[in-house]
Amino acid sequence: MLKGCIVGTGSTTPKRVLTNKDLENIVDTTDEWITRRTGIKERRISSGGLDENTSDMSTKASLSALEMAGISPEALDMIVIGTVTPDRQFPSVACFVQKALKASKAVALDVSAGCSGFLYALSIADNAIATGSCKNALVIGAERLSSITNWEDRSTCVLLGDGAGAVVLTPSTGTHGILSTHLQSDGSFWELLYSSDGISKIPEMLNTIEGKPFYMIMDGNPLFKKAVCCMADIATEALEHNELSSADVKLMVPHQANLRIIKATAEKLSIPMERVYTNIYKYGNTSSATIPIALDEANREGLLKKGDFVLLVTFGAGLTWGASVVKWSF
Ligand code: ACO
């Protein structure tokens, strides 16, 4: 039975740092409130002029993942990107990345699954490898959330940041690799988190947003509660499916939306925070990019060894959520 195996990781974030102190000059907030309620101290904000669009960051993260994997772009069969902030409505960010990498053989597509985009993309690539229709795949999570941030809304603008992360997958017949990915969606809660823009919906939306530019709208408190329950439940399902317990997890790499959400989820799973990777304090919530950036940082910090069980768990707009169990392979 073939499965996808992570053989390289990469990530990048924009140069510009926006601190909580900076935000005190933009909206009615304080460093103390943001730190206490979210765990965020600063975030990175793209500048389009510095080639820091979603496709630019995706390409940069991909190059470092490919370098680690020792695989050339020409050997890629598939590029899948989870994003809610594509450069354009179409073509896909993945097509721009394919062009930039000169990955001429790769089929390229974007996946829209809110903050869960990376795990949805990972599952698509892993399944393509399992069926033999694809050998080498590049899976990316990338966002320029600052392009849809309402800088007048203190309840959302303090949370968001920009960045990209990538992993390279190759086929494995051994015991290492992606053991399973579990995904769920529930569109009935879409109004908890959505973008005010649209294509087919634009006329109706313009009436409700009074001509303001497009941005993210969020009902944070109910979302918080859903996030904890959904992530804990699906992580439990993923561990049980692989006959593992929380004690077997070497590192949990969760979506970084709020440190309190991460802590509550870890507590429900009985995983101590020493075995949970967090970098939300320096990047905020970068949506689809949080997990691949965190995974790359954990990997480069030497926290992952061959044979370790890694639990990836996510939650986002849709609603969408998911968990993967990975047996680390290098
Ligand atoms: N600074 C100061 N005060 C603030 C700020 C701010 N930046 N933002 C909100 N407040 C105030 C509110 O106005 C409210 O004031 P009130 O009591 O006078 O009405 C008070 O703080 C409490 O507000 P709550 O919304 O209840 O605060 P909460 O503890 O829930 O924290 C937060 C808000 C951080 C948004 C939290 O609800 C959260 O993290 N939610 C989940 C986010 C999430 O998971 N998103 C999903 C993924 S994101 C994605 O897909 C991109």
Tab-separated table of C-alpha atoms and ligand atoms in Angstrom:
chain	number	residue	atom	x	y	z
A	1	MET	CA	0.000	0.000	0.000
A	2	LEU	CA	1.516	3.304	-1.098
A	3	LYS	CA	1.387	6.359	1.124
A	4	GLY	CA	2.763	9.895	0.904
A	5	CYS	CA	5.913	10.528	2.878
A	6	ILE	CA	7.107	14.019	3.875
A	7	VAL	CA	10.727	14.313	2.704
A	8	GLY	CA	11.219	18.092	2.796
A	9	THR	CA	9.772	21.160	4.507
A	10	GLY	CA	10.126	24.887	3.855
A	11	SER	CA	8.563	28.156	4.925
A	12	THR	CA	8.792	31.904	4.614
A	13	THR	CA	7.220	34.985	6.163
A	14	PRO	CA	7.320	38.612	5.013
A	15	LYS	CA	10.027	40.968	6.243
A	16	ARG	CA	7.729	43.592	7.781
A	17	VAL	CA	6.910	43.024	11.472
A	18	LEU	CA	3.722	44.536	12.927
A	19	THR	CA	3.816	44.456	16.733
A	20	ASN	CA	0.953	44.702	19.206
A	21	LYS	CA	2.350	48.124	20.143
A	22	ASP	CA	2.036	49.188	16.478
A	23	LEU	CA	-1.594	48.042	16.531
A	24	GLU	CA	-2.285	50.275	19.544
A	25	ASN	CA	-1.887	53.177	17.084
A	26	ILE	CA	-4.298	51.660	14.555
A	27	VAL	CA	-7.270	50.401	16.637
A	28	ASP	CA	-8.536	50.692	20.214
A	29	THR	CA	-6.524	47.838	21.704
A	30	THR	CA	-3.560	47.103	23.967
A	31	ASP	CA	-0.553	44.813	23.867
A	32	GLU	CA	-1.783	43.407	27.188
A	33	TRP	CA	-5.255	42.486	25.789
A	34	ILE	CA	-3.903	40.866	22.642
A	35	THR	CA	-1.226	38.896	24.512
A	36	ARG	CA	-3.585	37.713	27.241
A	37	ARG	CA	-6.510	36.785	24.958
A	38	THR	CA	-4.590	35.348	21.984
A	39	GLY	CA	-0.908	34.728	22.794
A	40	ILE	CA	0.096	36.889	19.814
A	41	LYS	CA	2.901	39.463	20.217
A	42	GLU	CA	3.599	40.298	16.559
A	43	ARG	CA	2.776	39.216	13.014
A	44	ARG	CA	4.375	39.569	9.559
A	45	ILE	CA	2.686	41.713	6.935
A	46	SER	CA	3.313	41.416	3.191
A	47	SER	CA	4.278	44.194	0.915
A	48	GLY	CA	3.229	43.443	-2.666
A	49	GLY	CA	6.091	45.594	-3.939
A	50	LEU	CA	8.600	43.279	-2.238
A	51	ASP	CA	7.333	40.214	-4.115
A	52	GLU	CA	5.465	38.995	-1.061
A	53	ASN	CA	2.187	38.021	-2.689
A	54	THR	CA	0.705	34.576	-1.983
A	55	SER	CA	2.364	33.054	-5.065
A	56	ASP	CA	5.754	34.665	-4.270
A	57	MET	CA	5.752	33.323	-0.711
A	58	SER	CA	4.534	29.916	-1.944
A	59	THR	CA	7.397	29.712	-4.425
A	60	LYS	CA	9.986	30.695	-1.823
A	61	ALA	CA	8.738	28.143	0.730
A	62	SER	CA	8.603	25.482	-2.003
A	63	LEU	CA	12.184	26.063	-3.094
A	64	SER	CA	13.486	25.450	0.398
A	65	ALA	CA	11.287	22.333	0.814
A	66	LEU	CA	12.498	20.981	-2.555
A	67	GLU	CA	16.093	21.696	-1.623
A	68	MET	CA	15.717	19.770	1.637
A	69	ALA	CA	14.037	16.902	-0.241
A	70	GLY	CA	16.725	16.868	-2.930
A	71	ILE	CA	14.021	16.819	-5.593
A	72	SER	CA	14.030	19.059	-8.648
A	73	PRO	CA	10.875	20.947	-9.679
A	74	GLU	CA	10.847	19.045	-12.995
A	75	ALA	CA	10.248	15.832	-11.029
A	76	LEU	CA	6.981	17.139	-9.505
A	77	ASP	CA	3.724	15.565	-10.686
A	78	MET	CA	1.393	17.699	-8.571
A	79	ILE	CA	1.260	21.095	-6.836
A	80	VAL	CA	-1.665	21.645	-4.436
A	81	ILE	CA	-2.088	24.870	-2.482
A	82	GLY	CA	-4.497	25.567	0.348
A	83	THR	CA	-5.322	29.273	0.332
A	84	VAL	CA	-8.176	31.737	0.824
A	85	THR	CA	-6.114	34.650	-0.481
A	86	PRO	CA	-5.078	33.741	-4.036
A	87	ASP	CA	-3.248	36.389	-6.093
A	88	ARG	CA	-6.259	36.451	-8.404
A	89	GLN	CA	-9.646	34.707	-8.612
A	90	PHE	CA	-8.045	32.737	-11.452
A	91	PRO	CA	-5.734	31.286	-12.549
A	92	SER	CA	-4.840	29.386	-9.413
A	93	VAL	CA	-1.860	30.296	-7.234
A	94	ALA	CA	-0.622	26.768	-7.951
A	95	CYS	CA	-0.336	27.620	-11.673
A	96	PHE	CA	1.751	30.718	-10.845
A	97	VAL	CA	3.992	28.564	-8.633
A	98	GLN	CA	4.286	25.909	-11.341
A	99	LYS	CA	5.449	28.605	-13.776
A	100	ALA	CA	7.919	30.131	-11.297
A	101	LEU	CA	9.412	26.733	-10.421
A	102	LYS	CA	9.385	25.553	-14.063
A	103	ALA	CA	7.646	22.410	-12.805
A	104	SER	CA	6.347	21.644	-16.292
A	105	LYS	CA	5.036	18.115	-15.548
A	106	ALA	CA	3.013	19.062	-12.458
A	107	VAL	CA	-0.757	19.316	-12.430
A	108	ALA	CA	-1.546	22.445	-10.378
A	109	LEU	CA	-4.605	23.324	-8.330
A	110	ASP	CA	-5.776	25.421	-5.350
A	111	VAL	CA	-7.985	24.204	-2.515
A	112	SER	CA	-10.343	26.525	-0.631
A	113	ALA	CA	-11.003	25.138	2.853
A	114	GLY	CA	-10.403	28.118	5.150
A	115	CYS	CA	-7.624	27.589	7.669
A	116	SER	CA	-7.880	23.837	7.000
A	117	GLY	CA	-6.632	24.321	3.427
A	118	PHE	CA	-3.228	22.773	4.057
A	119	LEU	CA	-4.580	19.524	5.522
A	120	TYR	CA	-7.189	19.267	2.744
A	121	ALA	CA	-4.388	19.785	0.180
A	122	LEU	CA	-2.192	17.234	1.963
A	123	SER	CA	-4.994	14.676	1.808
A	124	ILE	CA	-5.550	15.236	-1.941
A	125	ALA	CA	-1.845	14.772	-2.700
A	126	ASP	CA	-1.533	11.776	-0.368
A	127	ASN	CA	-4.536	10.082	-2.018
A	128	ALA	CA	-3.081	10.756	-5.480
A	129	ILE	CA	0.146	9.084	-4.366
A	130	ALA	CA	-1.753	6.154	-2.822
A	131	THR	CA	-3.572	5.469	-6.119
A	132	GLY	CA	-0.334	5.706	-8.080
A	133	SER	CA	-1.574	8.632	-10.199
A	134	CYS	CA	1.155	10.887	-8.792
A	135	LYS	CA	4.680	10.261	-7.553
A	136	ASN	CA	6.200	13.500	-6.265
A	137	ALA	CA	3.888	16.190	-4.879
A	138	LEU	CA	4.350	19.658	-3.475
A	139	VAL	CA	1.772	20.675	-0.859
A	140	ILE	CA	1.592	24.318	0.207
A	141	GLY	CA	-0.373	26.448	2.656
A	142	ALA	CA	-0.029	30.149	1.855
A	143	GLU	CA	-1.879	33.341	2.729
A	144	ARG	CA	-1.713	37.060	2.398
A	145	LEU	CA	-4.474	37.633	4.956
A	146	SER	CA	-3.489	41.298	5.277
A	147	SER	CA	-5.142	41.774	1.860
A	148	ILE	CA	-8.569	40.914	3.344
A	149	THR	CA	-8.047	42.382	6.827
A	150	ASN	CA	-10.388	45.133	8.011
A	151	TRP	CA	-7.915	47.427	9.787
A	152	GLU	CA	-10.859	49.145	11.558
A	153	ASP	CA	-12.073	45.908	13.218
A	154	ARG	CA	-10.024	45.283	16.379
A	155	SER	CA	-11.593	41.868	16.910
A	156	THR	CA	-10.003	40.470	13.733
A	157	CYS	CA	-7.095	42.678	12.639
A	158	VAL	CA	-5.016	41.850	15.721
A	159	LEU	CA	-5.192	38.128	14.927
A	160	LEU	CA	-4.010	37.851	11.340
A	161	GLY	CA	-0.671	37.613	9.532
A	162	ASP	CA	0.919	36.525	6.254
A	163	GLY	CA	3.229	33.640	5.332
A	164	ALA	CA	3.667	30.341	3.520
A	165	GLY	CA	4.835	26.815	4.247
A	166	ALA	CA	5.388	23.797	2.008
A	167	VAL	CA	6.133	20.092	2.176
A	168	VAL	CA	7.349	17.659	-0.482
A	169	LEU	CA	5.704	14.227	-0.591
A	170	THR	CA	7.142	11.098	-2.207
A	171	PRO	CA	5.695	7.563	-2.223
A	172	SER	CA	6.546	5.132	0.546
A	173	THR	CA	5.714	1.451	0.890
A	174	GLY	CA	7.169	1.259	4.401
A	175	THR	CA	5.676	2.126	7.761
A	176	HIS	CA	6.677	5.812	7.629
A	177	GLY	CA	4.649	8.609	6.056
A	178	ILE	CA	1.127	9.998	6.342
A	179	LEU	CA	-0.734	7.267	8.225
A	180	SER	CA	-4.169	8.820	7.754
A	181	THR	CA	-5.952	12.147	7.353
A	182	HIS	CA	-9.459	12.763	8.674
A	183	LEU	CA	-11.464	15.696	7.320
A	184	GLN	CA	-14.859	17.176	8.110
A	185	SER	CA	-16.951	20.148	7.001
A	186	ASP	CA	-20.160	21.786	8.204
A	187	GLY	CA	-21.428	24.568	5.953
A	188	SER	CA	-24.359	25.316	8.261
A	189	PHE	CA	-22.017	27.422	10.419
A	190	TRP	CA	-20.539	29.438	7.517
A	191	GLU	CA	-21.664	32.747	9.013
A	192	LEU	CA	-19.226	32.393	11.925
A	193	LEU	CA	-16.352	33.257	9.568
A	194	TYR	CA	-16.534	34.484	6.009
A	195	SER	CA	-15.221	36.907	3.454
A	196	SER	CA	-17.440	39.815	2.457
A	197	ASP	CA	-16.358	39.551	-1.167
A	198	GLY	CA	-17.740	37.292	-3.829
A	199	ILE	CA	-17.959	36.779	-7.523
A	200	SER	CA	-21.441	35.473	-8.263
A	201	LYS	CA	-22.686	37.077	-5.011
A	202	ILE	CA	-21.155	40.534	-5.457
A	203	PRO	CA	-24.354	42.561	-6.083
A	204	GLU	CA	-26.010	41.211	-2.947
A	205	MET	CA	-22.852	41.569	-0.857
A	206	LEU	CA	-22.261	45.185	-1.874
A	207	ASN	CA	-25.595	46.105	-0.288
A	208	THR	CA	-24.551	44.638	3.025
A	209	ILE	CA	-21.034	46.034	3.194
A	210	GLU	CA	-21.942	49.588	2.121
A	211	GLY	CA	-19.250	49.860	-0.482
A	212	LYS	CA	-16.413	48.983	1.909
A	213	PRO	CA	-13.535	46.912	0.540
A	214	PHE	CA	-13.579	43.154	0.944
A	215	TYR	CA	-12.571	41.770	4.293
A	216	MET	CA	-12.937	38.944	6.772
A	217	ILE	CA	-15.968	38.894	9.088
A	218	MET	CA	-15.825	36.726	12.195
A	219	ASP	CA	-17.972	35.839	15.195
A	220	GLY	CA	-15.000	34.928	17.394
A	221	ASN	CA	-16.571	33.624	20.577
A	222	PRO	CA	-18.761	30.785	19.187
A	223	LEU	CA	-15.967	29.985	16.746
A	224	PHE	CA	-13.581	29.571	19.668
A	225	LYS	CA	-15.825	26.945	21.294
A	226	LYS	CA	-16.432	25.061	18.033
A	227	ALA	CA	-12.682	25.063	17.288
A	228	VAL	CA	-11.747	23.377	20.573
A	229	CYS	CA	-14.429	20.654	20.347
A	230	CYS	CA	-13.925	19.910	16.653
A	231	MET	CA	-10.124	19.758	16.863
A	232	ALA	CA	-10.127	17.564	19.968
A	233	ASP	CA	-12.735	15.186	18.483
A	234	ILE	CA	-11.059	14.763	15.103
A	235	ALA	CA	-7.607	14.367	16.637
A	236	THR	CA	-9.008	11.611	18.870
A	237	GLU	CA	-10.572	9.942	15.819
A	238	ALA	CA	-7.241	10.105	13.952
A	239	LEU	CA	-5.263	8.649	16.865
A	240	GLU	CA	-7.790	5.850	17.478
A	241	HIS	CA	-7.828	4.984	13.773
A	242	ASN	CA	-4.080	4.330	14.016
A	243	GLU	CA	-4.366	2.577	17.388
A	244	LEU	CA	-2.327	5.311	19.032
A	245	SER	CA	-2.867	7.207	22.267
A	246	SER	CA	-1.960	10.791	23.125
A	247	ALA	CA	1.103	9.403	24.951
A	248	ASP	CA	2.445	8.204	21.569
A	249	VAL	CA	2.370	11.713	20.072
A	250	LYS	CA	5.874	13.174	19.983
A	251	LEU	CA	4.642	16.543	18.742
A	252	MET	CA	1.255	18.048	18.076
A	253	VAL	CA	1.376	20.778	15.435
A	254	PRO	CA	-1.996	22.547	15.640
A	255	HIS	CA	-3.495	25.380	13.616
A	256	GLN	CA	-2.334	28.592	15.297
A	257	ALA	CA	-5.501	30.699	15.715
A	258	ASN	CA	-5.353	31.493	19.413
A	259	LEU	CA	-3.030	30.166	22.143
A	260	ARG	CA	-6.043	29.603	24.402
A	261	ILE	CA	-7.667	27.398	21.714
A	262	ILE	CA	-4.426	25.421	21.381
A	263	LYS	CA	-4.092	24.975	25.162
A	264	ALA	CA	-7.741	23.926	25.597
A	265	THR	CA	-7.450	21.407	22.734
A	266	ALA	CA	-4.203	19.978	24.121
A	267	GLU	CA	-5.799	19.663	27.546
A	268	LYS	CA	-8.806	17.775	26.122
A	269	LEU	CA	-6.371	15.421	24.380
A	270	SER	CA	-4.158	15.073	27.505
A	271	ILE	CA	-1.119	16.225	25.537
A	272	PRO	CA	1.164	18.441	27.693
A	273	MET	CA	2.152	21.794	26.165
A	274	GLU	CA	5.822	20.677	26.078
A	275	ARG	CA	4.754	18.381	23.222
A	276	VAL	CA	2.724	21.055	21.387
A	277	TYR	CA	4.460	23.326	18.881
A	278	THR	CA	3.458	26.977	18.983
A	279	ASN	CA	4.787	29.974	17.093
A	280	ILE	CA	1.612	32.077	17.185
A	281	TYR	CA	3.392	34.703	19.310
A	282	LYS	CA	5.504	35.782	16.325
A	283	TYR	CA	3.247	35.152	13.302
A	284	GLY	CA	-0.391	35.350	14.512
A	285	ASN	CA	-2.938	33.392	12.511
A	286	THR	CA	-1.740	32.814	8.938
A	287	SER	CA	-4.699	30.513	8.136
A	288	SER	CA	-3.659	27.699	5.742
A	289	ALA	CA	0.000	28.525	6.323
A	290	THR	CA	0.149	27.995	10.108
A	291	ILE	CA	0.676	24.221	10.098
A	292	PRO	CA	3.304	23.988	7.320
A	293	ILE	CA	5.244	26.943	8.781
A	294	ALA	CA	5.169	25.386	12.269
A	295	LEU	CA	6.084	21.954	10.895
A	296	ASP	CA	9.048	23.417	9.020
A	297	GLU	CA	10.261	25.335	12.075
A	298	ALA	CA	9.906	22.276	14.327
A	299	ASN	CA	11.755	20.172	11.763
A	300	ARG	CA	14.590	22.685	11.342
A	301	GLU	CA	14.874	23.056	15.128
A	302	GLY	CA	15.571	19.304	15.252
A	303	LEU	CA	12.432	18.474	17.229
A	304	LEU	CA	11.421	15.640	14.886
A	305	LYS	CA	13.266	12.352	14.551
A	306	LYS	CA	12.659	9.384	12.263
A	307	GLY	CA	9.803	7.274	13.623
A	308	ASP	CA	8.202	10.055	15.688
A	309	PHE	CA	4.411	10.311	15.542
A	310	VAL	CA	3.329	13.845	14.643
A	311	LEU	CA	-0.281	14.960	15.021
A	312	LEU	CA	-1.462	17.774	12.738
A	313	VAL	CA	-4.828	19.275	13.641
A	314	THR	CA	-6.742	22.160	12.138
A	315	PHE	CA	-9.967	24.150	12.089
A	316	GLY	CA	-11.244	26.987	9.932
A	317	ALA	CA	-13.882	28.767	7.892
A	318	GLY	CA	-16.495	26.608	6.251
A	319	LEU	CA	-16.585	25.293	8.846
A	320	THR	CA	-13.839	22.826	8.043
A	321	TRP	CA	-11.600	20.801	10.305
A	322	GLY	CA	-9.223	17.869	10.167
A	323	ALA	CA	-6.340	15.890	11.606
A	324	SER	CA	-3.436	13.886	10.172
A	325	VAL	CA	-1.147	11.415	11.846
A	326	VAL	CA	2.337	11.329	10.342
A	327	LYS	CA	5.132	8.891	11.151
A	328	TRP	CA	8.167	11.087	10.552
A	329	SER	CA	10.538	9.645	7.999
A	330	PHE	CA	13.858	11.473	8.135
B	1	ACO	N1	-8.583	44.769	21.947
B	1	ACO	C1	-9.298	45.066	23.034
B	1	ACO	N2	-10.546	44.597	23.253
B	1	ACO	C2	-11.065	43.777	22.326
B	1	ACO	C3	-10.370	43.422	21.157
B	1	ACO	C4	-9.076	43.950	20.982
B	1	ACO	N3	-8.323	43.660	19.913
B	1	ACO	N4	-11.148	42.593	20.426
B	1	ACO	C5	-12.287	42.421	21.094
B	1	ACO	N5	-12.258	43.148	22.243
B	1	ACO	C6	-13.268	43.271	23.284
B	1	ACO	C7	-14.653	43.029	22.764
B	1	ACO	O1	-15.187	44.197	22.194
B	1	ACO	C8	-15.383	42.630	24.046
B	1	ACO	O2	-15.706	43.787	24.738
B	1	ACO	P1	-17.085	43.863	25.560
B	1	ACO	O3	-16.997	42.788	26.604
B	1	ACO	O4	-17.073	45.252	26.104
B	1	ACO	O5	-18.165	43.603	24.556
B	1	ACO	C9	-14.319	41.866	24.834
B	1	ACO	O6	-13.060	42.235	24.251
B	1	ACO	C10	-14.447	40.374	24.775
B	1	ACO	O7	-14.652	39.984	23.438
B	1	ACO	P2	-14.792	38.493	23.028
B	1	ACO	O8	-15.013	38.394	21.553
B	1	ACO	O9	-15.771	37.795	23.921
B	1	ACO	O10	-13.305	37.970	23.393
B	1	ACO	P3	-12.748	36.534	23.312
B	1	ACO	O11	-12.151	36.162	24.595
B	1	ACO	O12	-13.696	35.555	22.672
B	1	ACO	O13	-11.519	36.711	22.314
B	1	ACO	C11	-11.015	36.246	20.012
B	1	ACO	C12	-11.763	37.134	20.979
B	1	ACO	C13	-9.548	36.407	20.269
B	1	ACO	C14	-11.353	36.650	18.592
B	1	ACO	C15	-11.414	34.759	20.237
B	1	ACO	O14	-12.820	34.668	20.286
B	1	ACO	C16	-10.925	33.808	19.181
B	1	ACO	O15	-9.736	33.581	19.064
B	1	ACO	N6	-11.842	33.203	18.421
B	1	ACO	C17	-11.524	32.141	17.468
B	1	ACO	C18	-10.767	32.590	16.305
B	1	ACO	C19	-10.651	31.403	15.392
B	1	ACO	O16	-10.467	30.277	15.784
B	1	ACO	N7	-10.798	31.598	14.136
B	1	ACO	C20	-10.866	30.415	13.265
B	1	ACO	C21	-9.823	30.357	12.420
B	1	ACO	S1	-9.411	31.948	11.782
B	1	ACO	C22	-9.368	31.794	10.112
B	1	ACO	O17	-9.952	30.912	9.529
B	1	ACO	C23	-8.603	32.819	9.379
